[in-house]
Coordinates of C-alpha atoms in Angstrom, one line a residue:
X1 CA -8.8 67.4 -73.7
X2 CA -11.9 67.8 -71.8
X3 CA -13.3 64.9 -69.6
X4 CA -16.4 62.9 -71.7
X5 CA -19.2 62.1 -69.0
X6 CA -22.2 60.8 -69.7
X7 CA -24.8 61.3 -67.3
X8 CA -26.4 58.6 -66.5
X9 CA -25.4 55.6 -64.5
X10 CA -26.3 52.3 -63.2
X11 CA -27.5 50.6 -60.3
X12 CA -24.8 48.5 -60.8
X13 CA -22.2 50.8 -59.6
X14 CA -24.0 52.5 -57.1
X15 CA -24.6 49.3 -55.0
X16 CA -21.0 49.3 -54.6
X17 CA -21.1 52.8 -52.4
X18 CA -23.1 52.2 -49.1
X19 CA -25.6 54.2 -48.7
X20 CA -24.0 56.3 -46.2
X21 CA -21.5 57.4 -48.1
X22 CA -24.3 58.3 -50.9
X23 CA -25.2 60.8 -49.2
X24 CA -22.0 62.1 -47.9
X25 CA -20.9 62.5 -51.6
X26 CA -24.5 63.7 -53.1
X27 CA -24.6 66.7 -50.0
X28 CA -20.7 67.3 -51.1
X29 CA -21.7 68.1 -54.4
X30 CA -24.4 70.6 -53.0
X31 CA -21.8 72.3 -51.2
X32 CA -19.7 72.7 -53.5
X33 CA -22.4 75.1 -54.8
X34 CA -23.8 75.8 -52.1
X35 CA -25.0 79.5 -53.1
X36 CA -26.2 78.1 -56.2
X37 CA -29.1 75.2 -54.2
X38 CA -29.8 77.7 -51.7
X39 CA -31.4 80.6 -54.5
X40 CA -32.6 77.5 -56.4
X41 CA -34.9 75.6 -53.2
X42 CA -34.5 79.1 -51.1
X43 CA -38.1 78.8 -50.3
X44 CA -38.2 75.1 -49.3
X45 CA -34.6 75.4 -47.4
X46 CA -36.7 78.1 -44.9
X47 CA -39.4 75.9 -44.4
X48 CA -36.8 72.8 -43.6
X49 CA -34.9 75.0 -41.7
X50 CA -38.0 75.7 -39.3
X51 CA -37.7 71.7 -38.3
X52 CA -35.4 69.7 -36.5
X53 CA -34.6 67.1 -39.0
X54 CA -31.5 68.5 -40.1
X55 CA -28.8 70.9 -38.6
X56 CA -29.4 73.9 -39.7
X57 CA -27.2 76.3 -42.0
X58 CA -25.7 72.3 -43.7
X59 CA -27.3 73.5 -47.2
X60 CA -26.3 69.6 -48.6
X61 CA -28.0 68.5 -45.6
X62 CA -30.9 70.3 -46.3
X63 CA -31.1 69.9 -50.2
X64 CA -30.9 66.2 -49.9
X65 CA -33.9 66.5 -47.1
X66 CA -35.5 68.2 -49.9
X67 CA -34.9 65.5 -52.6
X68 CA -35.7 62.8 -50.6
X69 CA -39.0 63.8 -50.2
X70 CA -39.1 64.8 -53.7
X71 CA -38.1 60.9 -54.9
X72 CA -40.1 59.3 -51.8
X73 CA -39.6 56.1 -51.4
X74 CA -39.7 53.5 -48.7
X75 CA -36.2 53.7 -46.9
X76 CA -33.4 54.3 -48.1
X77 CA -32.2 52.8 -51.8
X78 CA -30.2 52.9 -54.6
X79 CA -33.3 53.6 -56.7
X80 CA -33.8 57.1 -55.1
X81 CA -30.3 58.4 -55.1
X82 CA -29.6 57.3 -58.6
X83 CA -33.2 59.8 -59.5
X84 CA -31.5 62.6 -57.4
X85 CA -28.1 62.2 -59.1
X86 CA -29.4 61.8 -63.0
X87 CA -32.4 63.9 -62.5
X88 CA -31.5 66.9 -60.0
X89 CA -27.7 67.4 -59.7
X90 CA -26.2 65.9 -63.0
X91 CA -28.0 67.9 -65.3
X92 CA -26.8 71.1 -63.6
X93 CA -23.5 71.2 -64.9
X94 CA -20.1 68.8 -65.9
X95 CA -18.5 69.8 -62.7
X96 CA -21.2 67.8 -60.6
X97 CA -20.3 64.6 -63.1
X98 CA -16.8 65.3 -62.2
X99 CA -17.1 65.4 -58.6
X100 CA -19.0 62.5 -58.2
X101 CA -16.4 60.6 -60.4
X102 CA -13.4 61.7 -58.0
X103 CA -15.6 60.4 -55.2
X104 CA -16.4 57.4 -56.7
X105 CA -12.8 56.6 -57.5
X106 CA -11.7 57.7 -53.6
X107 CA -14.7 54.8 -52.9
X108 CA -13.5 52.4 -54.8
X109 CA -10.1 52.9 -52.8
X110 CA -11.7 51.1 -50.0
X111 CA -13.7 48.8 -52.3
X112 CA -10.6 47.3 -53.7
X113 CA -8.9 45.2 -50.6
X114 CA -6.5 43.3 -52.1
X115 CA -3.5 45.0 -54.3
X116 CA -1.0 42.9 -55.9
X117 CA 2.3 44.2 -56.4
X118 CA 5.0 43.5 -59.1
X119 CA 8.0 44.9 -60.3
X120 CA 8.8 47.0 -62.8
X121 CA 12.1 48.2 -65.3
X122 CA 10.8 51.5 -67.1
X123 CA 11.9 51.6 -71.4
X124 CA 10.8 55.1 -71.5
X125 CA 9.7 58.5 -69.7
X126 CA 6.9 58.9 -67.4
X127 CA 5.1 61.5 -69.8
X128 CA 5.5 58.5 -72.8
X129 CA 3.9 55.8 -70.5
X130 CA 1.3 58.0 -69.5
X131 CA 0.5 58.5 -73.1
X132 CA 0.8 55.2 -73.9
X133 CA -1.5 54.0 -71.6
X134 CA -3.9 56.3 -72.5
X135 CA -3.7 55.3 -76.2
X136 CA -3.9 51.7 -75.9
X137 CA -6.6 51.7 -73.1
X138 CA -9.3 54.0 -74.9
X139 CA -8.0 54.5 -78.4
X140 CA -7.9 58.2 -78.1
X141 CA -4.7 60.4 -78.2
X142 CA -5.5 63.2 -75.9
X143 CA -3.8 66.1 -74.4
X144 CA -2.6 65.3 -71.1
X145 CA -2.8 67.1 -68.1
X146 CA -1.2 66.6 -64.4
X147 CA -3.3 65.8 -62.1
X148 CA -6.1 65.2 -63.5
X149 CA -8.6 63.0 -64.9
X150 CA -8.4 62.1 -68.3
X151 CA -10.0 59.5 -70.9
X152 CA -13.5 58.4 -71.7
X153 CA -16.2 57.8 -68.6
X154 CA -19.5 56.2 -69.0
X155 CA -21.2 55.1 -65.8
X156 CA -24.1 53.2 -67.7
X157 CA -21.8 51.8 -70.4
X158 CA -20.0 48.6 -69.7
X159 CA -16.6 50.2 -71.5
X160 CA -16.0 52.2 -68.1
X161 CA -12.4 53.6 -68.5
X162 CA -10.9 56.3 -66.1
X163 CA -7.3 57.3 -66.5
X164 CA -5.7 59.2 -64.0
X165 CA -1.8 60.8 -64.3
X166 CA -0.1 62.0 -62.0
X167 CA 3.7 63.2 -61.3
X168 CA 5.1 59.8 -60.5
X169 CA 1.8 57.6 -61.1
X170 CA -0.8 56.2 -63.6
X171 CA -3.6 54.6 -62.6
X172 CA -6.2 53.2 -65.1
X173 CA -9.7 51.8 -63.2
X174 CA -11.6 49.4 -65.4
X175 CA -15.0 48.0 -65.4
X176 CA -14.6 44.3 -66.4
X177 CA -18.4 43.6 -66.0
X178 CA -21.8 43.4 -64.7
X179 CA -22.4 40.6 -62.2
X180 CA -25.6 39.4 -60.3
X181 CA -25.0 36.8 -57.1
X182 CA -28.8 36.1 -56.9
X183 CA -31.1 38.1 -58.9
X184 CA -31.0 41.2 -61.1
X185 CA -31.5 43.1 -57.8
X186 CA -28.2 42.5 -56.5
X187 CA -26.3 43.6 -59.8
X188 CA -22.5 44.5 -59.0
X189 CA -19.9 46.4 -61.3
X190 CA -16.6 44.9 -60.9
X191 CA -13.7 47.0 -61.2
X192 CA -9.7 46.5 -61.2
X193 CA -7.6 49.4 -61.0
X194 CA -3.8 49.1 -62.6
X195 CA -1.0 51.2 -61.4
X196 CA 2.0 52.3 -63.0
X197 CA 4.1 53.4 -60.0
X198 CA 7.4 55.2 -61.1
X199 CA 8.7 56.2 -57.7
X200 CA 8.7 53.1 -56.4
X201 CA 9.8 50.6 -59.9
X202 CA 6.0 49.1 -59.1
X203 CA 3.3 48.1 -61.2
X204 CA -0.2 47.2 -58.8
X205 CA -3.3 45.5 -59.9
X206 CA -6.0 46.6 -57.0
X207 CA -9.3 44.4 -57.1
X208 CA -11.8 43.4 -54.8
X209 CA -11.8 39.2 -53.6
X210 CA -15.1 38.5 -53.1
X211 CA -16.8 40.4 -56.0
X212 CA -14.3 38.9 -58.6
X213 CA -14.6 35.4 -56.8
X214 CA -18.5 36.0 -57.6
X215 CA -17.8 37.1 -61.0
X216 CA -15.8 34.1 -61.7
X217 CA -18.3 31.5 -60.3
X218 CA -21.4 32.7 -62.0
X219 CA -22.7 31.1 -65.5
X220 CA -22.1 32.9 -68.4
X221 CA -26.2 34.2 -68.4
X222 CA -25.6 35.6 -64.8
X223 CA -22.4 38.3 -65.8
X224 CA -21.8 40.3 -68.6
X225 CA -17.9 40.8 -69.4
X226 CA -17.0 43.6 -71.2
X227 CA -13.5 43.2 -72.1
X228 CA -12.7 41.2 -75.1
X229 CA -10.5 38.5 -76.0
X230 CA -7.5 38.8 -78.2
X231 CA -6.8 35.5 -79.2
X232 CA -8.2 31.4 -79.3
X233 CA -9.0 31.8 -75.6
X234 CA -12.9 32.9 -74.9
X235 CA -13.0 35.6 -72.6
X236 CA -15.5 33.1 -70.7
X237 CA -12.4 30.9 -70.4
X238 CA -10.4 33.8 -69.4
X239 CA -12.6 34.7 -66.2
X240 CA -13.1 31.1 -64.8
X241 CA -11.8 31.4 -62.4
X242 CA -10.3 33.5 -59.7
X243 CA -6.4 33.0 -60.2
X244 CA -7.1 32.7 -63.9
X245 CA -8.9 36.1 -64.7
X246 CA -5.8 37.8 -62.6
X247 CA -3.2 36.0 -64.2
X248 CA -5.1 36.9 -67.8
X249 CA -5.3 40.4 -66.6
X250 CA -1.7 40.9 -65.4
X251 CA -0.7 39.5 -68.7
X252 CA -2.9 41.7 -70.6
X253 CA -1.9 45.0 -69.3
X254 CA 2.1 43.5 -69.7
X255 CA 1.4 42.7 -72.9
X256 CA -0.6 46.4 -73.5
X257 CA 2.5 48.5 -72.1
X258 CA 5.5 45.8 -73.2
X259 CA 7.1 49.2 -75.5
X260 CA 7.2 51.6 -72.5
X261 CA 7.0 49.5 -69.1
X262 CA 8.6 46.0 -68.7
X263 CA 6.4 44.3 -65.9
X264 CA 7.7 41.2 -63.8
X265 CA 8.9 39.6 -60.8
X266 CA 9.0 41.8 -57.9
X267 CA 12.8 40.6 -56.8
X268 CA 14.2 40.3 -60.6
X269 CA 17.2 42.5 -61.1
X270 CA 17.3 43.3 -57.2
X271 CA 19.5 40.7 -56.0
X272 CA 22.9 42.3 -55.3
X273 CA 26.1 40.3 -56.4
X274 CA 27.9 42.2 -53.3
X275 CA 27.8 38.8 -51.2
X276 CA 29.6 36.8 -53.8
X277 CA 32.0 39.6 -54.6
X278 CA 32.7 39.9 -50.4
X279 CA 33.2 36.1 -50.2
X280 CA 35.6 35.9 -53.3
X281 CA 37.7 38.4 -51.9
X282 CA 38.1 36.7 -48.2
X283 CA 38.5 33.9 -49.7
X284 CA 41.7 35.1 -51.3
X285 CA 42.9 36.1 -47.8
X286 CA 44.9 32.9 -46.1
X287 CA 44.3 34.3 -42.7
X288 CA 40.4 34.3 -43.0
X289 CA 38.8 31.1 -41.7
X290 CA 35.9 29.2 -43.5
X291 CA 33.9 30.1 -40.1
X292 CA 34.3 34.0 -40.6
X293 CA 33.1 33.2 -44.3
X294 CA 29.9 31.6 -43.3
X295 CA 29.3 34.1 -40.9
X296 CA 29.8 36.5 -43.7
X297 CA 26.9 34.3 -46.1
X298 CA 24.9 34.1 -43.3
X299 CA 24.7 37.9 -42.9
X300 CA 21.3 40.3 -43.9
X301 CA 23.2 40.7 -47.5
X302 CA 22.7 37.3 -48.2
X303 CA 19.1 37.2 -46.8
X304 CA 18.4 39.8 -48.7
X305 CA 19.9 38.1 -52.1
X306 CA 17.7 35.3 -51.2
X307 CA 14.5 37.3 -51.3
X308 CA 14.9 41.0 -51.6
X309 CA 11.4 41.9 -49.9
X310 CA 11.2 39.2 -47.6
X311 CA 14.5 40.4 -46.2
X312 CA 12.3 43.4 -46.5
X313 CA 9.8 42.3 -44.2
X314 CA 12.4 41.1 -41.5
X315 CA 13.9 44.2 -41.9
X316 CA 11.1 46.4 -40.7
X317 CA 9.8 44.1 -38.2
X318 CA 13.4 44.4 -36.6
X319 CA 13.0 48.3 -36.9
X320 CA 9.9 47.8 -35.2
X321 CA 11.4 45.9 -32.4
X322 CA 14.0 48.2 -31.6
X323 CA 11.3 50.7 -31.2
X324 CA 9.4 49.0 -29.2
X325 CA 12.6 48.4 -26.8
X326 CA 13.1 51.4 -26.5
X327 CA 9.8 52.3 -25.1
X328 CA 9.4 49.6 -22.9
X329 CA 13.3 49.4 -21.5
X330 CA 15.3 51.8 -19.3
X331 CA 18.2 53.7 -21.1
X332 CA 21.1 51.7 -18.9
X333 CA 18.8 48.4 -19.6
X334 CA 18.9 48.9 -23.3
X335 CA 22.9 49.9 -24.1
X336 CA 24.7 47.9 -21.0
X337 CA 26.0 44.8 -22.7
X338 CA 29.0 44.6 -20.7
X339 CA 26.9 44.7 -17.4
X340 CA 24.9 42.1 -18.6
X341 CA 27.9 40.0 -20.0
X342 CA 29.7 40.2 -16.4
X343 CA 26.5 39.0 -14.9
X344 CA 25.8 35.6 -17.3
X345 CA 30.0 34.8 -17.1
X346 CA 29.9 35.0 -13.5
X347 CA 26.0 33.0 -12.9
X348 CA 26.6 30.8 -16.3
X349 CA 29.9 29.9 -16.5
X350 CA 28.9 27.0 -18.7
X351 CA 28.0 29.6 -21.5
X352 CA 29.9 30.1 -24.6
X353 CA 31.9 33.6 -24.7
X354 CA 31.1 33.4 -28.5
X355 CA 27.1 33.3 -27.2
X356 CA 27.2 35.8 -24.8
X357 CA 25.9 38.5 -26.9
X358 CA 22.8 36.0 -28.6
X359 CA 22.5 35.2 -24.1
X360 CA 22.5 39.1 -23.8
X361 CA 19.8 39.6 -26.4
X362 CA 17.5 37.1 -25.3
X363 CA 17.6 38.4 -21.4
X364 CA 16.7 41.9 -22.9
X365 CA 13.7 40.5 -24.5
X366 CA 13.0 38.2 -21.5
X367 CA 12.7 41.9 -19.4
X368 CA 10.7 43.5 -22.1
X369 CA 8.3 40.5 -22.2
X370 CA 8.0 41.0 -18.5
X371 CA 7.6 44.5 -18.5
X372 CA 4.7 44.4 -21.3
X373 CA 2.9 41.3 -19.6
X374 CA 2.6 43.5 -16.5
X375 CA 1.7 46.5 -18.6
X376 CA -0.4 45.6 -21.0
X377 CA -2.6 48.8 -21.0
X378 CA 0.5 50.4 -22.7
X379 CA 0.5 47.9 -26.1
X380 CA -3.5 48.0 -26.2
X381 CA -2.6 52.2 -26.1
X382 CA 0.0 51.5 -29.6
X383 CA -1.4 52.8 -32.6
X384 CA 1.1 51.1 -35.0
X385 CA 2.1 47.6 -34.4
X386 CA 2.6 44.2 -35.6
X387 CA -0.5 41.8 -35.4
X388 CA 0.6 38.6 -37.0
X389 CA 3.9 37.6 -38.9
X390 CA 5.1 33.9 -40.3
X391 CA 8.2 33.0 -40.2
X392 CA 9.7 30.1 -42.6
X393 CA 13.5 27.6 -42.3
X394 CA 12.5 25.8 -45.6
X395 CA 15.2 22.9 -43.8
X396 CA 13.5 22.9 -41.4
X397 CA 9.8 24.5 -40.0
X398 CA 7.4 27.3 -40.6
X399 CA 5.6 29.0 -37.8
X400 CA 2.8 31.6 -37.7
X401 CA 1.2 33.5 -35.1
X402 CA -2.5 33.0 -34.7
X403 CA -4.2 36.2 -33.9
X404 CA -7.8 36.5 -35.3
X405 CA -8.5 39.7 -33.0
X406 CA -5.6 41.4 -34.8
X407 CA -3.8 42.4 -31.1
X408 CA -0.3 43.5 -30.8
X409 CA 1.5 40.2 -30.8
X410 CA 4.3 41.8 -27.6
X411 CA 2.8 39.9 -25.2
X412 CA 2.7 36.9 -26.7
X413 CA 5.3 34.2 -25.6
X414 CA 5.8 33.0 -28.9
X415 CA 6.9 36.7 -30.4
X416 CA 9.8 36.9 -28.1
X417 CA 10.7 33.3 -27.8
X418 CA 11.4 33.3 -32.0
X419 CA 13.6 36.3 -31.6
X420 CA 16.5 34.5 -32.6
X421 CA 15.1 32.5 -34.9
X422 CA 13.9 35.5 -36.7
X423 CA 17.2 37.0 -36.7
X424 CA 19.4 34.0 -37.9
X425 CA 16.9 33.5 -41.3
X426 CA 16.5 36.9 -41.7
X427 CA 13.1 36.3 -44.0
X428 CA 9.6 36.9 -43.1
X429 CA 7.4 35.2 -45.7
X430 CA 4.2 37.0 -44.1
X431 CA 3.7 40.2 -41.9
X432 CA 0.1 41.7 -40.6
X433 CA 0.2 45.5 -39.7
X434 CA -1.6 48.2 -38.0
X435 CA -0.8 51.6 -39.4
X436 CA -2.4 55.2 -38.3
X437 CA -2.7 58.1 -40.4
X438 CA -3.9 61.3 -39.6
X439 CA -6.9 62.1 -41.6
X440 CA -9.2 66.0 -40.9
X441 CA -7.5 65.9 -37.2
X442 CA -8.6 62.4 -36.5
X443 CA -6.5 59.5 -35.9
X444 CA -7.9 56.7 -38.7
X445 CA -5.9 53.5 -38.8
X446 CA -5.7 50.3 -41.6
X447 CA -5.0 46.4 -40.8
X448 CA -3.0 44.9 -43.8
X449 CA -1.7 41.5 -44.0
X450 CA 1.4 41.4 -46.2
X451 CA 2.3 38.1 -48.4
X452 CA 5.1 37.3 -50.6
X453 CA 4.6 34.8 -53.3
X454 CA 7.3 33.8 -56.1
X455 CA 6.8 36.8 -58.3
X456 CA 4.9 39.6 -56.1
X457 CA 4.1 41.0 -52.7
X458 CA 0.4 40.6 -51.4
X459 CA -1.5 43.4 -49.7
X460 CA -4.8 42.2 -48.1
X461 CA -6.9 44.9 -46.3
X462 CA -9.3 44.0 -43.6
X463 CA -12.2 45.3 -44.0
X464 CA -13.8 44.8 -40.8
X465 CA -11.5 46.8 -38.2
X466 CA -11.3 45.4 -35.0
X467 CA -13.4 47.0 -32.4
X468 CA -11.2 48.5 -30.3
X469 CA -9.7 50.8 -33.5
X470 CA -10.3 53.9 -34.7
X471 CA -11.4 52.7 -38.2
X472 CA -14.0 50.6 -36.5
X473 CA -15.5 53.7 -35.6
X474 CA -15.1 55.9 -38.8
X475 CA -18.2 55.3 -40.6
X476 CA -17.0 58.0 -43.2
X477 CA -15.9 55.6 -46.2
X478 CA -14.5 58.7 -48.0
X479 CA -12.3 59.1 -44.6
X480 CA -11.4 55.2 -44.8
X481 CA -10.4 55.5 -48.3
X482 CA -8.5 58.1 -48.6
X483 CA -6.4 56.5 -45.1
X484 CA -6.1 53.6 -47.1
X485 CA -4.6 55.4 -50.1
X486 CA -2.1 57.0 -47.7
X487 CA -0.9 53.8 -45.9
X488 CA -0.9 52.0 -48.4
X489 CA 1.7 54.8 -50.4
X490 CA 3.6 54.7 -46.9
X491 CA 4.4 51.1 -46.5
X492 CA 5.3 50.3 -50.5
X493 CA 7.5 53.5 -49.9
X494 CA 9.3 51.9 -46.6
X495 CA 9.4 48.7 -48.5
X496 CA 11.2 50.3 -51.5
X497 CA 13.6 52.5 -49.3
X498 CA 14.5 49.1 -47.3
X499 CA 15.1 47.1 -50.7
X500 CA 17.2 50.3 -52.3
X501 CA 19.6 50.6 -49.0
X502 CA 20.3 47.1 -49.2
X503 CA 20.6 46.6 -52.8
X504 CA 22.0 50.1 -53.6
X505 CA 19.1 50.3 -56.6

């Protein structure tokens, strides 16, 4: 089936694209045809190319010079890049719709900051939920193809529906509505994006936290909704507020997909009953004592049957401190226990054989903590680290870092003094990252703060990098987006891989 553009679009949408990236995506679709826009404005590319106000031999550069002046206007605004696009590149041709819909959709990778993630248990194969959720989302039964877009696309109509498909993925972007903040001038689409993830047994609603905060708060003359409701409930009703328009949509798409995908709790079905089968068995055994069995239900197994992706979250923060020892401490430092046992028996006679080894692990960490405090040019040099992380004893306390510059938390006092805390709950309820991904030969990294709640994990995406990153830098958004869509594919990877080695699913 062929893609169904229209071509025109709305103010609406575009103010969600800075203008920056407007005219990173309108000189992209120049280039693409390039020869083309240099026969068609040969005569008024020479004359640009006589000045210095663009780089010379850049024909999108130049084009859009061109068009600017063509649709003058004072400054830069939406106004004059929507003329370019309806009037001057969309009426060349379906493959300049096309490209500026795969832009748009990269865009709205960076738009969408928060992603809430669920599990899922899949009744049927990834080429039936793929045409599923094409069916039941625009009424159409299409052809599919991989890797490509598919489904009905209108820009100015508030039924916006894309549908990509993929190997391993689905991912349906939906306009809910029109809203205005303050006046008709500051009109926003909002958008939600679901994802049918098959590698990873996840199902993602992406949305953005402050638009769909607006769009909840306004009066029903200030927004336009353009989904319908189903039953008793007015949509008005529906979109409230915040927490109720997600919770209506996560229901909705559950109830939309309930005879291919079966969406719920992130942890259900993940616990493993290898604890309780270990404990049974020892407990059989006369010569075990009912120390060596708590020891045993103390262990990361039953962390991990507690909470399958908080264990999750202890487990790559622990990953992450053995790297990090490893970088900061000398080889002998690092695998010596028994020069460091010798040494506490023989200046601490008072200490417990049985807590030598916790004695020996806290000493380590006392010599990194040095080490770092001293050095702290190499952790401000780190281009993947931990920034923040809360850790909870529901018996007892909960305690959070506070880090609103989003440092590496290594030379903090309080990171290394929790160690053992940490390690004997085995749960991290919250964990903030910095992750680097490689993006046209430049370094571009992402801050995430991670959250688990009763029935999904949490990913919040700053989007203000701190000034000392590389995104802070990037003003491509294209660039940012697409690092985003890679980092955030790399951690719910790790996640899963964690969860499946400890759970064996």
């Amino acid at each position: 089936m062929k893609t169904t553009s229209k071509v025109n679009i709305n103010n609406a949408v575009l103010n969600l694209i800075q203008i920056d990236s407007l005219e990173e995506i309108i000189e992209g679709m120049v280039n693409e045809k390039a020869d083309f826009f240099e026969k068609k404005y040969k005569q008024k590319i020479e004359e640009v190319r006589k000045t210095r106000f663009v780089k010379r031999g850049n024909v999108g550069a130049e084009v859009l010079f061109i068009l600017k002046k063509k649709h003058k206007v004072e400054g830069k605004t939406v106004g004059m890049y929507r003329n370019i696009l309806i009037k001057e590149l969309f009426i060349e041709g379906e493959q300049f719709i096309e490209y500026f819909q795969e832009k748009f959709l990269m865009v709205l990778n960076y738009h969408f900051n928060v992603r809430r993630v669920y599990g899922i248990t899949l009744e049927s194969s990834i080429e039936e939920i793929k045409y599923e959720a094409i069916e039941k989302f625009t009424g159409i039964k299409p052809v599919l193809f991989k890797n490509t877009l598919i489904g009905s696309i209108d820009l100015n109509n508030n039924d916006y529906i894309a549908i990509y498909n993929s190997e391993n993925e689905v991912k349906v972007v939906e306009k809910l509505g029109i809203t205005s903040v303050h006046n008709k001038g500051s009109e926003k689409a909002v958008f939600v994006q679901y994802v049918i993830d098959t590698k990873n047994d996840f199902f993602e609603i992406s949305y953005n936290d402050s638009v769909i905060s607006d769009f909840c708060k306004q009066e029903k003359h200030e927004k336009i909704i353009s989904i319908q409701s189903n039953d008793e409930v007015s949509i008005e009703k529906k979109f409230a507020t915040e927490a109720t328009a997600l919770m209506n949509l996560y229901n909705r798409v559950k109830n939309i997909m309930k005879d291919v995908v079966l969406i719920h709790s992130i942890s259900k079905g993940l616990s493993s009953s290898q604890v309780n089968q270990m404990v049974s068995s020892i407990k059989e055994n006369e010569n075990v004592s009912d120390n060596d069995i708590e020891i045993i239900a103390n262990s990361e197994q039953e962390a991990f049957n507690k909470s399958p992706f908080e264990a999750a979250m202890y487990q790559y923060f622990k990953e992450d401190r053995e790297k990090l020892l490893k970088q900061v401490l000398e080889e002998e430092t690092l695998n010596d226990n028994e020069k460091f046992k010798e040494i506490l028996a023989k200046d601490f006679p008072e200490i417990d054989s049985s807590n030598l080894i916790t004695s020996v692990k806290f000493l380590k960490n006392m010599i990194a903590f040095s080490k770092l405090k001293q050095n702290k040019h190499v952790v401000n040099n780190f281009e993947d680290f931990i920034f923040y992380f809360t850790v909870r004893d529901f018996a007892v306390t909960k305690s959070t870092t506070k880090n609103n510059e989003r440092k590496p938390v290594y030379t903090s006092d309080f990171y290394w003094h929790l160690q053992e805390v940490i390690d004997s709950i085995k749960l991290l309820t919250e964990l903030g990252l910095r992750k680097s991904v490689e993006i046209y030969d430049k370094k571009i990294s992402q801050e995430v703060k991670i959250s688990h709640y009763n029935d999904h994990l949490n990913f919040v995406y700053f989007q203000f990098a701190k000034k000392n990153s590389t995104a802070s830098k990037e003003k491509n958004i294209l660039k940012l987006a697409e690092s985003r869509l890679l980092i955030h594919e790399l951690i719910k990877t790790k996640f899963r891989e964690i969860v499946s080695r400890e759970s064996g699913i």
